Amino acid sequence: MDRIRITGGNELRGTIPISGAKNAALPLMIASLLTSDTLTLENVPHLADVEQLLRILGNHGVDVAVNGRRERQDESYSRTINFTCRTIVDTTAPYELVSKMRASFWVIGPLLAREGQARVSLPGGCAIGTRPVDFLLDGLQALGAEIEIDGGYVNVRAPKGGLIGGRYACPKVSVGTTHVLMMAATLANGTTVIENAASEPEVVDLANCLTAMGAKISGAGTRTITIDGVTSLSGARHRVLPDRIETGTYAMAIAMAGGDVTLQGTDEALLGGALDTLRQAGASITATESGLRIVRNGNGIQAVDITTEPFPGFPTDLQAQFMALMTRASGVSSITETIFENRFMHVQELARLGAKISLSGQTARVEGVAKLKGAPVMATDLRASVSLVIAGLAAEGETMVNRIYHLDRGFERLEEKLTRCGAIVERVSG
Ligand code: UD1
């Protein structure tokens, strides 16, 4: 199994290209199930999660052409991919495929909307809490679907004549629920209103793509989204937006290691208030023609308290990385997780590097230390893994990050991007 070896202590200098957003690419790819025409997506990142979803979509009958060629693998950075689903050949998404990635469950929305039925295995994915799908199913029920859970599978069926527009108020802001209901409602009869909808940039990106395909959607980016159903959708060409989590992650890596790096092709607006928090912690961040320039100012890292919240609040997907940064801050910071109940697995791994962190319920108290020291650590989930890389960049000596397959799920060419900026990071096979 591959590992990543980091020799800490180098500053980062240069440019890092930001890839297309994983969390936008996945629902956009799934949207290709809604039409028999070709959906062309540009800037699709080359990631294990994307490859896994290509396999799942292939199983439903989606023909995939990468950069115009019929192949699955491509070694270049983000790619243009054509997705064509003339007919849905199978409405079952089996356990073997769905259990590896939670977002693959979202195929339930388009399959139900287009074929009137679906059988989808209950999902897997990162072990960061129970992550149920009750909101998604209640929402589909509000559109008239009948639902039955049987042997680890969800069987859904639309009424004769198709889904019927309805109103669903989500009990808690949920990105996946918003994606699924938005997709399902595009082909329903009548109007659907999603209340307490997620307003993440990836939801807006999906709404923009669906609109280009002929859907009638208003309010994406606010807490209330209205969808007027249409009888069919057409193909479209859409560019996946830049990855805000990758942007924030590298910004924190630079704040941690020091240096001066331009993050190419990204935009501060995608991060809500998260970069302001990083400014308070001691980074200077400025917009340039090509992206964002991040410089660690000379005063060291300051402790800042954060609480994770739905967009535009501080994203849960940057919580682990920010905690890594706070391990070296002057003072004590308090980090509260409100989105997932079990997203502190990185705490004990950061402690192996010398971090001082205590947990009380959903809040971590991080007391900054003068230095971290390299050690072997274990990656536990996608974002936790990269927090260990960030800590390793500033630790004295060698940090070996084990089980890095999580990193490959969500960070395109991480070691290459860091190495180009002067970090000593290498992948060790076996
Ligand atoms: C998406 C992101 C993930 C991010 C998360 C929160 C993708 C592929 N993944 O995950 O990186 O961390 O948003 O920003 O885009 N919930 C329920 N019942 C449900 C659905 C959700 O209780 O039916 C709960 C979850 O357990 C969690 C909260 O709602 O506590 C938010 O989850 P949600 O926004 O749905 O996360 P995902 O869409 O799975």
XYZ file of C-alpha atoms and ligand atoms in Angstrom:
469
model
C 0.000 0.000 0.000
C 1.383 3.441 -0.924
C 2.654 5.820 1.735
C 3.804 9.432 1.645
C 7.113 10.453 3.180
C 7.517 14.114 4.099
C 10.705 15.741 5.263
C 9.567 18.879 7.020
C 11.086 22.321 7.271
C 11.047 23.729 3.730
C 9.095 26.857 2.838
C 6.732 26.674 -0.147
C 7.419 28.982 -3.107
C 5.945 28.949 -6.617
C 2.543 28.220 -8.127
C -0.008 25.493 -7.542
C -2.750 24.917 -10.134
C -6.122 24.319 -8.449
C -8.099 21.429 -9.928
C -11.784 21.166 -10.701
C -13.850 20.547 -7.556
C -14.413 16.908 -6.670
C -17.627 17.763 -4.839
C -19.005 19.530 -7.916
C -17.744 17.008 -10.483
C -19.507 14.071 -8.786
C -23.091 15.447 -8.876
C -22.487 16.967 -12.329
C -21.434 13.565 -13.669
C -24.528 12.014 -12.080
C -26.687 14.623 -13.829
C -25.709 12.995 -17.153
C -28.232 10.240 -16.269
C -31.043 12.785 -16.742
C -30.693 13.138 -20.508
C -30.201 10.953 -23.589
C -27.995 13.694 -25.099
C -24.303 14.258 -24.438
C -23.250 16.220 -21.355
C -19.705 17.553 -21.747
C -17.885 18.432 -18.542
C -14.612 20.369 -18.657
C -12.082 20.532 -15.827
C -13.003 17.149 -14.316
C -10.275 16.249 -11.792
C -8.371 12.986 -12.094
C -9.244 11.349 -8.758
C -10.083 7.901 -7.454
C -13.646 9.013 -6.566
C -14.203 10.229 -10.129
C -12.913 6.934 -11.561
C -15.211 5.023 -9.218
C -18.211 7.073 -10.322
C -17.276 6.453 -13.984
C -17.596 2.726 -13.250
C -20.975 3.235 -11.573
C -22.322 5.370 -14.422
C -21.026 2.832 -16.963
C -23.090 0.197 -15.194
C -26.236 2.303 -15.735
C -25.472 2.722 -19.455
C -23.487 5.961 -19.619
C -20.977 5.989 -22.469
C -17.847 7.856 -21.362
C -15.373 9.517 -23.741
C -12.382 11.196 -22.097
C -10.991 14.162 -24.074
C -12.961 12.842 -27.029
C -11.274 9.426 -26.833
C -13.027 6.326 -25.553
C -10.929 5.464 -22.578
C -11.183 5.483 -18.828
C -7.676 6.456 -17.773
C -5.804 9.607 -18.625
C -2.646 10.744 -16.941
C -3.071 14.465 -17.517
C -4.495 16.994 -15.050
C -8.218 17.795 -15.071
C -9.900 16.560 -18.242
C -12.859 17.167 -20.529
C -15.223 14.202 -20.514
C -18.313 13.483 -22.627
C -21.102 11.534 -20.932
C -23.871 10.047 -23.067
C -26.686 7.969 -21.620
C -28.922 7.104 -24.612
C -30.851 4.602 -22.505
C -30.564 3.552 -18.893
C -29.696 -0.125 -19.120
C -29.807 -0.921 -15.398
C -31.625 0.914 -12.586
C -29.768 -0.997 -9.855
C -26.673 0.493 -8.219
C -25.058 -2.508 -6.527
C -23.359 -2.706 -3.135
C -19.929 -3.533 -4.634
C -19.894 -0.178 -6.436
C -21.823 2.124 -4.068
C -20.220 1.016 -0.787
C -16.910 2.726 -1.676
C -18.253 6.251 -1.984
C -21.224 7.918 -0.367
C -21.972 10.316 -3.229
C -22.687 7.408 -5.571
C -25.991 6.977 -3.697
C -27.088 10.203 -5.383
C -27.774 8.337 -8.654
C -31.102 7.521 -6.983
C -32.482 10.981 -7.943
C -31.905 10.879 -11.731
C -32.705 7.139 -12.061
C -36.045 7.664 -10.329
C -36.837 10.809 -12.316
C -36.023 9.312 -15.718
C -37.021 5.650 -15.299
C -39.642 5.872 -12.532
C -37.759 3.411 -10.358
C -34.371 2.572 -8.843
C -32.723 0.074 -6.516
C -29.669 1.564 -4.835
C -27.439 0.087 -2.155
C -27.188 2.091 1.059
C -23.942 4.096 0.865
C -20.401 3.876 2.274
C -17.672 6.546 2.118
C -15.499 8.281 4.739
C -16.039 7.019 8.291
C -16.869 10.420 9.748
C -20.125 9.703 11.524
C -23.268 7.755 10.787
C -24.161 9.853 7.711
C -27.719 8.606 7.181
C -29.847 9.181 4.052
C -33.178 9.805 5.798
C -33.513 13.392 4.466
C -32.879 12.266 0.893
C -35.567 9.606 1.154
C -38.099 11.856 2.925
C -37.507 14.452 0.201
C -38.134 11.927 -2.577
C -41.283 10.840 -0.750
C -42.440 14.471 -0.818
C -42.257 14.143 -4.639
C -44.576 11.127 -4.516
C -41.990 8.318 -4.451
C -42.745 5.068 -2.665
C -39.784 3.792 -0.695
C -38.919 0.402 0.723
C -35.672 -0.678 2.373
C -34.790 -4.298 1.853
C -31.553 -6.233 2.386
C -29.318 -3.146 2.470
C -30.968 -1.692 -0.624
C -33.376 1.188 -1.084
C -36.121 0.444 -3.612
C -37.888 3.561 -4.895
C -40.772 3.869 -7.290
C -42.423 6.983 -8.751
C -46.203 7.242 -9.165
C -47.623 6.283 -12.603
C -46.951 9.284 -14.821
C -43.795 10.256 -12.903
C -42.737 12.252 -9.861
C -44.995 15.083 -8.735
C -43.647 18.471 -7.636
C -43.754 18.921 -3.849
C -42.365 20.890 -0.930
C -39.602 19.594 1.338
C -38.118 21.449 4.300
C -34.797 19.791 5.125
C -34.421 19.390 8.941
C -30.696 20.256 8.660
C -28.794 21.791 5.751
C -27.669 18.854 3.592
C -25.635 19.176 0.401
C -26.465 15.677 -0.867
C -30.186 16.050 -0.208
C -30.236 19.344 -2.095
C -28.379 17.833 -5.089
C -30.661 14.778 -5.252
C -33.944 16.656 -4.894
C -32.879 19.307 -7.379
C -32.020 16.636 -9.964
C -35.159 14.567 -9.330
C -37.434 17.628 -9.462
C -36.157 18.796 -12.860
C -38.256 16.083 -14.550
C -41.222 16.057 -12.101
C -44.727 17.238 -12.980
C -45.212 20.692 -11.461
C -43.225 22.808 -9.046
C -40.921 21.658 -6.246
C -39.695 23.862 -3.415
C -36.678 22.837 -1.302
C -36.574 24.776 1.964
C -33.482 25.010 4.155
C -31.525 24.034 1.040
C -27.727 23.937 0.996
C -26.178 27.025 -0.616
C -22.673 25.641 -1.207
C -20.988 26.758 -4.468
C -21.218 23.154 -5.709
C -25.039 23.335 -5.456
C -24.978 26.520 -7.548
C -22.659 24.817 -10.057
C -25.053 21.881 -10.419
C -28.033 24.258 -10.788
C -26.160 26.194 -13.502
C -25.411 23.003 -15.411
C -28.999 21.708 -15.074
C -30.255 25.093 -16.281
C -27.961 24.851 -19.318
C -29.577 21.430 -19.923
C -33.021 23.079 -19.983
C -34.117 22.804 -16.327
C -36.081 25.646 -14.698
C -34.417 26.394 -11.365
C -34.407 29.562 -9.275
C -32.921 30.401 -5.889
C -29.802 28.192 -6.034
C -27.280 29.709 -3.629
C -30.047 30.732 -1.193
C -31.934 28.681 1.413
C -34.987 28.230 -0.854
C -34.710 26.595 -4.266
C -37.682 26.351 -6.644
C -37.733 23.926 -9.551
C -40.423 23.903 -12.250
C -40.426 20.453 -13.809
C -39.876 20.049 -17.584
C -40.607 17.013 -19.769
C -37.016 16.385 -20.871
C -33.499 17.759 -20.578
C -30.943 18.164 -23.340
C -27.155 17.964 -23.427
C -24.884 20.870 -22.463
C -21.271 21.878 -22.049
C -20.232 22.936 -18.553
C -16.952 23.720 -16.782
C -16.545 22.312 -13.250
C -15.811 25.112 -10.803
C -12.418 25.264 -8.990
C -12.024 23.172 -5.841
C -12.504 25.436 -2.821
C -11.390 22.734 -0.392
C -8.168 22.157 -2.312
C -7.702 25.946 -2.379
C -8.176 26.251 1.378
C -5.972 23.240 2.045
C -2.984 24.646 0.136
C -3.570 28.092 1.652
C -3.251 26.486 5.092
C -0.208 24.475 4.027
C 1.518 27.728 3.034
C 0.451 29.425 6.274
C 1.922 26.437 8.114
C 5.202 25.970 6.224
C 5.789 29.642 5.348
C 6.622 31.000 1.903
C 4.857 32.638 -1.012
C 2.646 30.707 -3.436
C 0.078 31.620 -6.076
C -2.902 29.280 -6.226
C -3.823 29.385 -9.908
C -7.336 29.440 -11.326
C -9.234 29.836 -8.074
C -11.354 32.514 -6.469
C -11.716 33.704 -2.875
C -15.513 34.094 -3.191
C -15.791 30.289 -3.342
C -14.544 30.035 0.227
C -17.107 32.219 1.995
C -15.441 33.545 5.145
C -12.810 30.793 5.512
C -9.911 32.796 4.122
C -10.649 35.697 6.485
C -10.116 33.250 9.323
C -6.784 32.356 7.776
C -5.868 36.051 7.536
C -6.560 36.406 11.268
C -4.235 33.456 11.812
C -1.425 35.308 10.043
C -1.531 34.743 6.290
C -1.669 37.522 3.750
C -4.057 36.621 0.921
C -4.500 38.732 -2.193
C -6.368 38.229 -5.438
C -4.118 38.316 -8.515
C -4.900 38.027 -12.228
C -4.237 34.295 -12.168
C -5.728 33.358 -8.790
C -4.809 33.937 -5.145
C -1.408 34.790 -3.703
C -0.782 33.414 -0.211
C 2.129 34.680 1.890
C 2.794 33.883 5.529
C 3.577 37.148 7.256
C 6.520 37.397 9.618
C 4.577 37.330 12.890
C 4.015 33.597 13.115
C 0.663 31.865 13.443
C -1.964 33.252 15.825
C -4.623 31.140 17.558
C -8.139 31.663 16.141
C -11.367 29.923 17.247
C -13.615 28.344 14.610
C -16.959 26.575 14.423
C -17.845 24.603 11.292
C -21.076 25.634 9.596
C -22.865 25.253 6.266
C -21.699 27.686 3.544
C -20.736 30.542 3.868
C -19.522 29.483 7.322
C -16.237 27.687 7.963
C -16.402 24.373 6.010
C -16.201 21.080 7.857
C -13.978 19.871 5.002
C -11.267 22.333 6.149
C -11.585 21.686 9.885
C -8.817 19.063 10.104
C -6.406 21.188 8.047
C -7.096 24.245 10.230
C -6.486 22.167 13.338
C -3.090 21.140 11.925
C -2.263 24.828 11.490
C -3.405 25.677 15.014
C -1.050 23.091 16.518
C 1.768 25.585 15.817
C -0.097 28.800 16.764
C 0.783 31.079 19.653
C -1.993 30.575 22.150
C -4.984 28.296 22.487
C -7.686 27.826 19.875
C -11.042 26.176 20.139
C -12.367 24.184 17.164
C -16.018 23.122 17.213
C -17.454 20.643 14.696
C -21.203 20.993 14.120
C -21.722 19.144 10.801
C -20.484 15.610 11.539
C -20.451 13.965 14.958
C -17.265 11.957 14.567
C -14.839 14.081 12.631
C -11.899 14.268 15.035
C -9.993 11.130 14.091
C -6.996 13.254 13.110
C -6.585 14.417 16.733
C -4.732 11.352 17.941
C -2.555 11.274 14.815
C -1.613 14.955 15.197
C -0.759 14.158 18.825
C 1.802 11.626 17.527
C 3.624 14.578 15.974
C 3.659 16.403 19.309
C 0.435 18.432 19.067
C -1.385 19.264 22.301
C -5.093 18.747 21.733
C -7.860 17.827 24.151
C -11.381 16.888 23.165
C -14.588 17.677 24.952
C -17.691 16.600 23.054
C -17.693 18.331 19.687
C -14.987 20.844 20.629
C -11.235 20.450 20.416
C -8.927 22.698 22.450
C -5.635 23.122 20.631
C -2.691 24.524 22.545
C -0.039 25.684 20.119
C 3.432 24.180 20.532
C 6.810 25.582 19.461
C 7.634 22.583 17.284
C 6.235 19.360 15.881
C 8.423 16.323 15.375
C 8.034 13.861 12.473
C 6.534 10.401 13.187
C 4.655 7.636 11.392
C 0.928 8.475 11.222
C -2.185 6.896 9.762
C -4.588 8.608 7.375
C -8.167 7.954 8.525
C -10.372 9.895 6.109
C -9.949 12.190 3.168
C -9.590 15.568 4.874
C -7.880 14.160 7.979
C -5.207 12.662 5.731
C -4.253 15.969 4.239
C -4.120 17.598 7.684
C -1.317 15.152 8.501
C 0.530 16.178 5.352
C 0.221 19.842 6.367
C 1.539 19.081 9.843
C 4.361 17.015 8.334
C 5.481 19.973 6.205
C 6.235 21.954 9.350
C 7.452 19.075 11.537
C 11.117 18.487 12.211
C 12.447 15.405 10.421
C 10.488 12.702 8.672
C 6.741 12.058 8.760
C 5.434 8.916 7.072
C 1.701 9.066 6.261
C 0.267 5.566 5.924
C -2.972 4.509 4.173
C -2.958 7.368 1.709
C -5.598 5.920 -0.606
C -7.927 8.440 1.040
C -5.758 11.265 -0.340
C -6.015 9.899 -3.866
C -9.804 10.034 -3.552
C -9.803 13.810 -3.265
C -6.479 15.518 -4.021
C -5.164 15.518 -7.568
C -1.385 14.986 -7.702
C -0.801 16.289 -4.205
C 2.850 15.316 -3.903
C 3.698 16.737 -7.327
C 2.012 20.064 -6.557
C 3.852 20.397 -3.236
C 7.210 19.225 -4.586
C 7.079 21.829 -7.360
C 6.951 24.462 -4.605
C 10.004 23.143 -2.794
C 8.499 20.691 -0.302
C 10.165 17.314 0.182
C 7.251 14.933 -0.314
C 7.525 11.554 -1.973
C 5.258 8.591 -2.569
C 6.671 5.303 -1.384
C 5.129 2.221 -2.986
C 4.542 -1.066 -1.203
C -21.111 16.768 1.270
C -19.671 16.727 0.820
C -18.740 16.534 2.022
C -19.013 17.628 3.047
C -20.491 17.690 3.399
C -20.830 18.863 4.311
C -19.737 15.777 -1.410
C -19.415 14.634 -2.303
N -19.491 15.615 -0.104
O -21.393 15.518 1.870
O -17.387 16.627 1.550
O -18.268 17.351 4.218
O -21.284 17.827 2.204
O -20.462 20.060 3.726
O -20.172 16.811 -1.862
N -27.653 14.103 7.094
C -28.671 13.362 7.671
N -29.541 12.721 6.841
C -29.441 12.766 5.491
C -28.395 13.528 4.897
C -27.512 14.187 5.744
O -28.794 13.306 8.886
O -30.259 12.166 4.799
C -26.710 14.823 7.984
C -25.272 14.288 7.870
O -25.067 13.159 8.673
C -24.497 15.499 8.331
C -25.311 16.671 7.773
O -26.616 16.167 7.527
O -24.507 15.560 9.731
C -24.766 17.286 6.506
O -24.498 16.259 5.581
P -24.545 16.511 3.992
O -24.446 17.973 3.719
O -25.685 15.777 3.429
O -23.181 15.809 3.528
P -22.918 15.090 2.154
O -23.770 15.682 1.097
O -22.898 13.635 2.339
